[in-house]
Amino acid sequence: MFNAHGAVMYIVDLETFNIIDANESALKFYGYDRETMLTKRIPDLNMTPEVEIREEIKRAVKENRAHYVFKHKLANGDIRDVEIYANPIKIQGRSYSFSIVHDITEQKKAEDTIMQQLLEKEILLKEVHHRMKNNINSISSLLQIELESITNNEAKNIVKDSINRIESIRVMYDKLLLSDTYNKLSINTYMNELI
């Protein structure tokens, strides 16, 4: 079952980090023949320094976690992001790790692309808010200039009312621009500044 399974699997001596067995899928994935693979240690495959690997294992044991994400190097030099599920096993009194490896390189690339797109959209949204705020300020300034030339009191009151309404929109855009959420705004914060 171990050798015929489609998942990449190997067994590692936890003291020496020597790979003591690997299935056919592991040999295909890493690109080594069985003889070469069984001469390898985990630090030969893992791009993380051995000290950090041991620290990560200690953290995982402390957190009761059997899941790791590392970068592994294949025989041809390719670097792959891998997700490892490892469980301790005992064989003749020695501690080993039975590990199942999943290649998540494409998933990581997709996640990185999505995160980059989200960051770009966030920057774009903030830029749009900033431009909107500038446009609102420009309209308010133009109305202020117009107000100075109006002599009719009724017309002055209409323009002042318009300026106040535009100012309420500007305050809201200021608050949205500084807010962590795009769809909620504290009425308390908004009204205090507006007043």
PDB file of C-alpha atoms in Angstrom:
ATOM      1  CA  MET A   1       0.000   0.000   0.000  1.00  0.00           C
ATOM      2  CA  PHE A   2       2.827   2.383   0.870  1.00  0.00           C
ATOM      3  CA  ASN A   3       4.712   1.827  -2.397  1.00  0.00           C
ATOM      4  CA  ALA A   4       1.637   1.767  -4.642  1.00  0.00           C
ATOM      5  CA  HIS A   5      -0.040   4.865  -3.175  1.00  0.00           C
ATOM      6  CA  GLY A   6      -0.354   7.913  -5.444  1.00  0.00           C
ATOM      7  CA  ALA A   7       0.560  10.383  -2.677  1.00  0.00           C
ATOM      8  CA  VAL A   8       4.197  11.311  -2.079  1.00  0.00           C
ATOM      9  CA  MET A   9       5.245   9.542   1.131  1.00  0.00           C
ATOM     10  CA  TYR A  10       8.464   8.930   3.007  1.00  0.00           C
ATOM     11  CA  ILE A  11       9.659   7.874   6.451  1.00  0.00           C
ATOM     12  CA  VAL A  12      12.307   9.936   8.263  1.00  0.00           C
ATOM     13  CA  ASP A  13      14.464   9.138  11.273  1.00  0.00           C
ATOM     14  CA  LEU A  14      13.696  12.080  13.594  1.00  0.00           C
ATOM     15  CA  GLU A  15      17.129  11.992  15.266  1.00  0.00           C
ATOM     16  CA  THR A  16      19.299  11.995  12.132  1.00  0.00           C
ATOM     17  CA  PHE A  17      16.770  13.347   9.574  1.00  0.00           C
ATOM     18  CA  ASN A  18      17.796  10.454   7.295  1.00  0.00           C
ATOM     19  CA  ILE A  19      15.143   9.277   4.857  1.00  0.00           C
ATOM     20  CA  ILE A  20      14.825   5.554   5.572  1.00  0.00           C
ATOM     21  CA  ASP A  21      12.064   4.767   3.061  1.00  0.00           C
ATOM     22  CA  ALA A  22      10.190   6.480   0.251  1.00  0.00           C
ATOM     23  CA  ASN A  23       7.400   5.287  -2.003  1.00  0.00           C
ATOM     24  CA  GLU A  24       7.368   5.299  -5.832  1.00  0.00           C
ATOM     25  CA  SER A  25       5.424   8.574  -5.931  1.00  0.00           C
ATOM     26  CA  ALA A  26       8.144  10.237  -3.820  1.00  0.00           C
ATOM     27  CA  LEU A  27      10.852   8.944  -6.157  1.00  0.00           C
ATOM     28  CA  LYS A  28       8.973  10.329  -9.179  1.00  0.00           C
ATOM     29  CA  PHE A  29       8.227  13.667  -7.503  1.00  0.00           C
ATOM     30  CA  TYR A  30      11.762  14.318  -6.257  1.00  0.00           C
ATOM     31  CA  GLY A  31      13.386  12.778  -9.345  1.00  0.00           C
ATOM     32  CA  TYR A  32      15.736  10.357  -7.560  1.00  0.00           C
ATOM     33  CA  ASP A  33      16.120   6.598  -7.878  1.00  0.00           C
ATOM     34  CA  ARG A  34      15.492   4.600  -4.682  1.00  0.00           C
ATOM     35  CA  GLU A  35      19.200   4.113  -3.897  1.00  0.00           C
ATOM     36  CA  THR A  36      19.955   7.852  -4.137  1.00  0.00           C
ATOM     37  CA  MET A  37      16.789   8.869  -2.264  1.00  0.00           C
ATOM     38  CA  LEU A  38      17.723   6.656   0.691  1.00  0.00           C
ATOM     39  CA  THR A  39      21.068   8.489   1.012  1.00  0.00           C
ATOM     40  CA  LYS A  40      19.266  11.819   1.417  1.00  0.00           C
ATOM     41  CA  ARG A  41      18.459  13.694   4.593  1.00  0.00           C
ATOM     42  CA  ILE A  42      15.545  16.105   4.974  1.00  0.00           C
ATOM     43  CA  PRO A  43      17.889  19.154   4.851  1.00  0.00           C
ATOM     44  CA  ASP A  44      19.017  17.904   1.389  1.00  0.00           C
ATOM     45  CA  LEU A  45      15.432  18.365   0.156  1.00  0.00           C
ATOM     46  CA  ASN A  46      14.198  21.198   2.357  1.00  0.00           C
ATOM     47  CA  MET A  47      15.369  24.729   1.543  1.00  0.00           C
ATOM     48  CA  THR A  48      14.957  25.755   5.194  1.00  0.00           C
ATOM     49  CA  PRO A  49      18.112  25.452   7.351  1.00  0.00           C
ATOM     50  CA  GLU A  50      18.168  22.350   9.560  1.00  0.00           C
ATOM     51  CA  VAL A  51      18.071  24.379  12.804  1.00  0.00           C
ATOM     52  CA  GLU A  52      14.870  26.117  11.644  1.00  0.00           C
ATOM     53  CA  ILE A  53      13.325  22.787  10.576  1.00  0.00           C
ATOM     54  CA  ARG A  54      13.933  21.390  14.063  1.00  0.00           C
ATOM     55  CA  GLU A  55      12.477  24.547  15.630  1.00  0.00           C
ATOM     56  CA  GLU A  56       9.380  24.263  13.417  1.00  0.00           C
ATOM     57  CA  ILE A  57       8.943  20.621  14.475  1.00  0.00           C
ATOM     58  CA  LYS A  58       9.223  21.643  18.157  1.00  0.00           C
ATOM     59  CA  ARG A  59       6.599  24.372  17.611  1.00  0.00           C
ATOM     60  CA  ALA A  60       4.315  21.904  15.854  1.00  0.00           C
ATOM     61  CA  VAL A  61       4.624  19.360  18.685  1.00  0.00           C
ATOM     62  CA  LYS A  62       3.917  22.094  21.247  1.00  0.00           C
ATOM     63  CA  GLU A  63       0.851  23.244  19.239  1.00  0.00           C
ATOM     64  CA  ASN A  64      -0.275  19.632  18.671  1.00  0.00           C
ATOM     65  CA  ARG A  65      -0.016  20.241  14.930  1.00  0.00           C
ATOM     66  CA  ALA A  66       1.126  17.779  12.250  1.00  0.00           C
ATOM     67  CA  HIS A  67       1.099  20.190   9.326  1.00  0.00           C
ATOM     68  CA  TYR A  68       4.031  22.083   7.788  1.00  0.00           C
ATOM     69  CA  VAL A  69       4.635  24.239   4.731  1.00  0.00           C
ATOM     70  CA  PHE A  70       8.162  24.294   3.295  1.00  0.00           C
ATOM     71  CA  LYS A  71      10.035  24.762   0.038  1.00  0.00           C
ATOM     72  CA  HIS A  72      11.621  21.563  -1.308  1.00  0.00           C
ATOM     73  CA  LYS A  73      14.281  21.203  -3.964  1.00  0.00           C
ATOM     74  CA  LEU A  74      13.909  18.488  -6.606  1.00  0.00           C
ATOM     75  CA  ALA A  75      16.759  16.570  -8.253  1.00  0.00           C
ATOM     76  CA  ASN A  76      16.529  18.829 -11.345  1.00  0.00           C
ATOM     77  CA  GLY A  77      16.936  21.964  -9.195  1.00  0.00           C
ATOM     78  CA  ASP A  78      13.273  23.055  -9.290  1.00  0.00           C
ATOM     79  CA  ILE A  79      11.959  24.560  -6.062  1.00  0.00           C
ATOM     80  CA  ARG A  80       8.429  23.497  -5.084  1.00  0.00           C
ATOM     81  CA  ASP A  81       6.143  24.710  -2.315  1.00  0.00           C
ATOM     82  CA  VAL A  82       5.016  21.666  -0.355  1.00  0.00           C
ATOM     83  CA  GLU A  83       2.536  20.992   2.380  1.00  0.00           C
ATOM     84  CA  ILE A  84       3.646  18.149   4.645  1.00  0.00           C
ATOM     85  CA  TYR A  85       1.469  16.115   6.986  1.00  0.00           C
ATOM     86  CA  ALA A  86       3.763  14.246   9.357  1.00  0.00           C
ATOM     87  CA  ASN A  87       2.906  11.841  12.139  1.00  0.00           C
ATOM     88  CA  PRO A  88       5.366  10.289  14.585  1.00  0.00           C
ATOM     89  CA  ILE A  89       5.665   6.523  14.532  1.00  0.00           C
ATOM     90  CA  LYS A  90       7.799   4.070  16.516  1.00  0.00           C
ATOM     91  CA  ILE A  91       9.716   1.265  14.817  1.00  0.00           C
ATOM     92  CA  GLN A  92      11.726  -1.023  17.108  1.00  0.00           C
ATOM     93  CA  GLY A  93      11.878   1.675  19.776  1.00  0.00           C
ATOM     94  CA  ARG A  94      13.121   4.457  17.479  1.00  0.00           C
ATOM     95  CA  SER A  95      11.161   7.625  16.623  1.00  0.00           C
ATOM     96  CA  TYR A  96      10.333   8.197  12.978  1.00  0.00           C
ATOM     97  CA  SER A  97       8.094  10.527  11.059  1.00  0.00           C
ATOM     98  CA  PHE A  98       5.659   9.179   8.489  1.00  0.00           C
ATOM     99  CA  SER A  99       5.225  12.092   6.068  1.00  0.00           C
ATOM    100  CA  ILE A 100       2.776  12.727   3.248  1.00  0.00           C
ATOM    101  CA  VAL A 101       3.784  15.529   0.884  1.00  0.00           C
ATOM    102  CA  HIS A 102       1.476  17.602  -1.328  1.00  0.00           C
ATOM    103  CA  ASP A 103       2.840  19.889  -4.030  1.00  0.00           C
ATOM    104  CA  ILE A 104       1.074  23.240  -3.508  1.00  0.00           C
ATOM    105  CA  THR A 105       3.246  25.350  -5.820  1.00  0.00           C
ATOM    106  CA  GLU A 106       0.409  26.257  -8.194  1.00  0.00           C
ATOM    107  CA  GLN A 107      -1.914  26.974  -5.270  1.00  0.00           C
ATOM    108  CA  LYS A 108       0.702  29.285  -3.699  1.00  0.00           C
ATOM    109  CA  LYS A 109       1.202  31.085  -7.018  1.00  0.00           C
ATOM    110  CA  ALA A 110      -2.566  31.559  -7.341  1.00  0.00           C
ATOM    111  CA  GLU A 111      -2.786  32.837  -3.738  1.00  0.00           C
ATOM    112  CA  ASP A 112       0.119  35.245  -4.329  1.00  0.00           C
ATOM    113  CA  THR A 113      -1.552  36.512  -7.523  1.00  0.00           C
ATOM    114  CA  ILE A 114      -4.861  37.040  -5.707  1.00  0.00           C
ATOM    115  CA  MET A 115      -3.139  38.847  -2.825  1.00  0.00           C
ATOM    116  CA  GLN A 116      -1.295  41.085  -5.302  1.00  0.00           C
ATOM    117  CA  GLN A 117      -4.550  41.867  -7.124  1.00  0.00           C
ATOM    118  CA  LEU A 118      -6.299  42.637  -3.827  1.00  0.00           C
ATOM    119  CA  LEU A 119      -3.473  44.980  -2.847  1.00  0.00           C
ATOM    120  CA  GLU A 120      -3.650  46.737  -6.231  1.00  0.00           C
ATOM    121  CA  LYS A 121      -7.445  47.090  -5.949  1.00  0.00           C
ATOM    122  CA  GLU A 122      -7.111  48.475  -2.444  1.00  0.00           C
ATOM    123  CA  ILE A 123      -4.598  51.062  -3.671  1.00  0.00           C
ATOM    124  CA  LEU A 124      -6.876  51.903  -6.599  1.00  0.00           C
ATOM    125  CA  LEU A 125      -9.892  52.275  -4.301  1.00  0.00           C
ATOM    126  CA  LYS A 126      -7.964  54.609  -1.994  1.00  0.00           C
ATOM    127  CA  GLU A 127      -6.829  56.628  -5.026  1.00  0.00           C
ATOM    128  CA  VAL A 128     -10.439  56.893  -6.243  1.00  0.00           C
ATOM    129  CA  HIS A 129     -11.541  58.049  -2.779  1.00  0.00           C
ATOM    130  CA  HIS A 130      -8.713  60.579  -2.710  1.00  0.00           C
ATOM    131  CA  ARG A 131      -9.640  61.945  -6.146  1.00  0.00           C
ATOM    132  CA  MET A 132     -13.290  62.093  -5.159  1.00  0.00           C
ATOM    133  CA  LYS A 133     -12.331  64.067  -2.053  1.00  0.00           C
ATOM    134  CA  ASN A 134     -10.277  66.470  -4.188  1.00  0.00           C
ATOM    135  CA  ASN A 135     -13.194  66.914  -6.592  1.00  0.00           C
ATOM    136  CA  ILE A 136     -15.546  67.609  -3.690  1.00  0.00           C
ATOM    137  CA  ASN A 137     -13.087  70.194  -2.322  1.00  0.00           C
ATOM    138  CA  SER A 138     -12.858  71.822  -5.756  1.00  0.00           C
ATOM    139  CA  ILE A 139     -16.657  72.085  -6.020  1.00  0.00           C
ATOM    140  CA  SER A 140     -16.852  73.497  -2.503  1.00  0.00           C
ATOM    141  CA  SER A 141     -14.120  76.061  -3.295  1.00  0.00           C
ATOM    142  CA  LEU A 142     -15.867  77.143  -6.505  1.00  0.00           C
ATOM    143  CA  LEU A 143     -19.121  77.616  -4.602  1.00  0.00           C
ATOM    144  CA  GLN A 144     -17.270  79.636  -1.926  1.00  0.00           C
ATOM    145  CA  ILE A 145     -15.901  81.932  -4.648  1.00  0.00           C
ATOM    146  CA  GLU A 146     -19.379  82.237  -6.176  1.00  0.00           C
ATOM    147  CA  LEU A 147     -20.862  82.989  -2.734  1.00  0.00           C
ATOM    148  CA  GLU A 148     -18.686  86.095  -2.391  1.00  0.00           C
ATOM    149  CA  SER A 149     -20.158  87.616  -5.550  1.00  0.00           C
ATOM    150  CA  ILE A 150     -23.830  86.964  -4.648  1.00  0.00           C
ATOM    151  CA  THR A 151     -25.743  89.888  -3.164  1.00  0.00           C
ATOM    152  CA  ASN A 152     -29.205  88.327  -2.909  1.00  0.00           C
ATOM    153  CA  ASN A 153     -29.681  86.863   0.626  1.00  0.00           C
ATOM    154  CA  GLU A 154     -31.980  84.052  -0.538  1.00  0.00           C
ATOM    155  CA  ALA A 155     -29.483  82.978  -3.206  1.00  0.00           C
ATOM    156  CA  LYS A 156     -26.656  83.223  -0.643  1.00  0.00           C
ATOM    157  CA  ASN A 157     -28.545  80.885   1.723  1.00  0.00           C
ATOM    158  CA  ILE A 158     -29.111  78.354  -1.092  1.00  0.00           C
ATOM    159  CA  VAL A 159     -25.389  78.350  -1.973  1.00  0.00           C
ATOM    160  CA  LYS A 160     -24.394  78.103   1.748  1.00  0.00           C
ATOM    161  CA  ASP A 161     -26.768  75.145   2.124  1.00  0.00           C
ATOM    162  CA  SER A 162     -25.167  73.513  -0.936  1.00  0.00           C
ATOM    163  CA  ILE A 163     -21.686  74.094   0.511  1.00  0.00           C
ATOM    164  CA  ASN A 164     -22.768  72.481   3.802  1.00  0.00           C
ATOM    165  CA  ARG A 165     -24.185  69.450   1.984  1.00  0.00           C
ATOM    166  CA  ILE A 166     -20.994  69.076  -0.027  1.00  0.00           C
ATOM    167  CA  GLU A 167     -18.991  69.392   3.217  1.00  0.00           C
ATOM    168  CA  SER A 168     -21.036  66.525   4.744  1.00  0.00           C
ATOM    169  CA  ILE A 169     -20.094  64.354   1.745  1.00  0.00           C
ATOM    170  CA  ARG A 170     -16.417  65.375   2.108  1.00  0.00           C
ATOM    171  CA  VAL A 171     -16.435  64.354   5.792  1.00  0.00           C
ATOM    172  CA  MET A 172     -17.924  60.981   4.864  1.00  0.00           C
ATOM    173  CA  TYR A 173     -15.269  60.396   2.196  1.00  0.00           C
ATOM    174  CA  ASP A 174     -12.549  61.374   4.672  1.00  0.00           C
ATOM    175  CA  LYS A 175     -13.877  58.831   7.144  1.00  0.00           C
ATOM    176  CA  LEU A 176     -14.234  56.106   4.490  1.00  0.00           C
ATOM    177  CA  LEU A 177     -10.713  56.759   3.258  1.00  0.00           C
ATOM    178  CA  LEU A 178      -9.282  56.262   6.738  1.00  0.00           C
ATOM    179  CA  SER A 179     -11.597  53.399   7.660  1.00  0.00           C
ATOM    180  CA  ASP A 180     -10.626  49.710   7.528  1.00  0.00           C
ATOM    181  CA  THR A 181     -14.066  48.797   6.201  1.00  0.00           C
ATOM    182  CA  TYR A 182     -15.648  50.110   3.030  1.00  0.00           C
ATOM    183  CA  ASN A 183     -19.277  49.450   3.894  1.00  0.00           C
ATOM    184  CA  LYS A 184     -19.564  50.647   7.501  1.00  0.00           C
ATOM    185  CA  LEU A 185     -19.023  54.034   9.038  1.00  0.00           C
ATOM    186  CA  SER A 186     -19.553  54.929  12.687  1.00  0.00           C
ATOM    187  CA  ILE A 187     -22.391  57.474  12.870  1.00  0.00           C
ATOM    188  CA  ASN A 188     -20.842  58.783  16.098  1.00  0.00           C
ATOM    189  CA  THR A 189     -17.509  59.522  14.422  1.00  0.00           C
ATOM    190  CA  TYR A 190     -19.204  60.984  11.351  1.00  0.00           C
ATOM    191  CA  MET A 191     -21.619  63.216  13.257  1.00  0.00           C
ATOM    192  CA  ASN A 192     -18.986  64.526  15.690  1.00  0.00           C
ATOM    193  CA  GLU A 193     -16.800  65.779  12.857  1.00  0.00           C
ATOM    194  CA  LEU A 194     -19.764  66.993  10.843  1.00  0.00           C
ATOM    195  CA  ILE A 195     -21.059  69.064  13.785  1.00  0.00           C
TER     196      ILE A 195
END
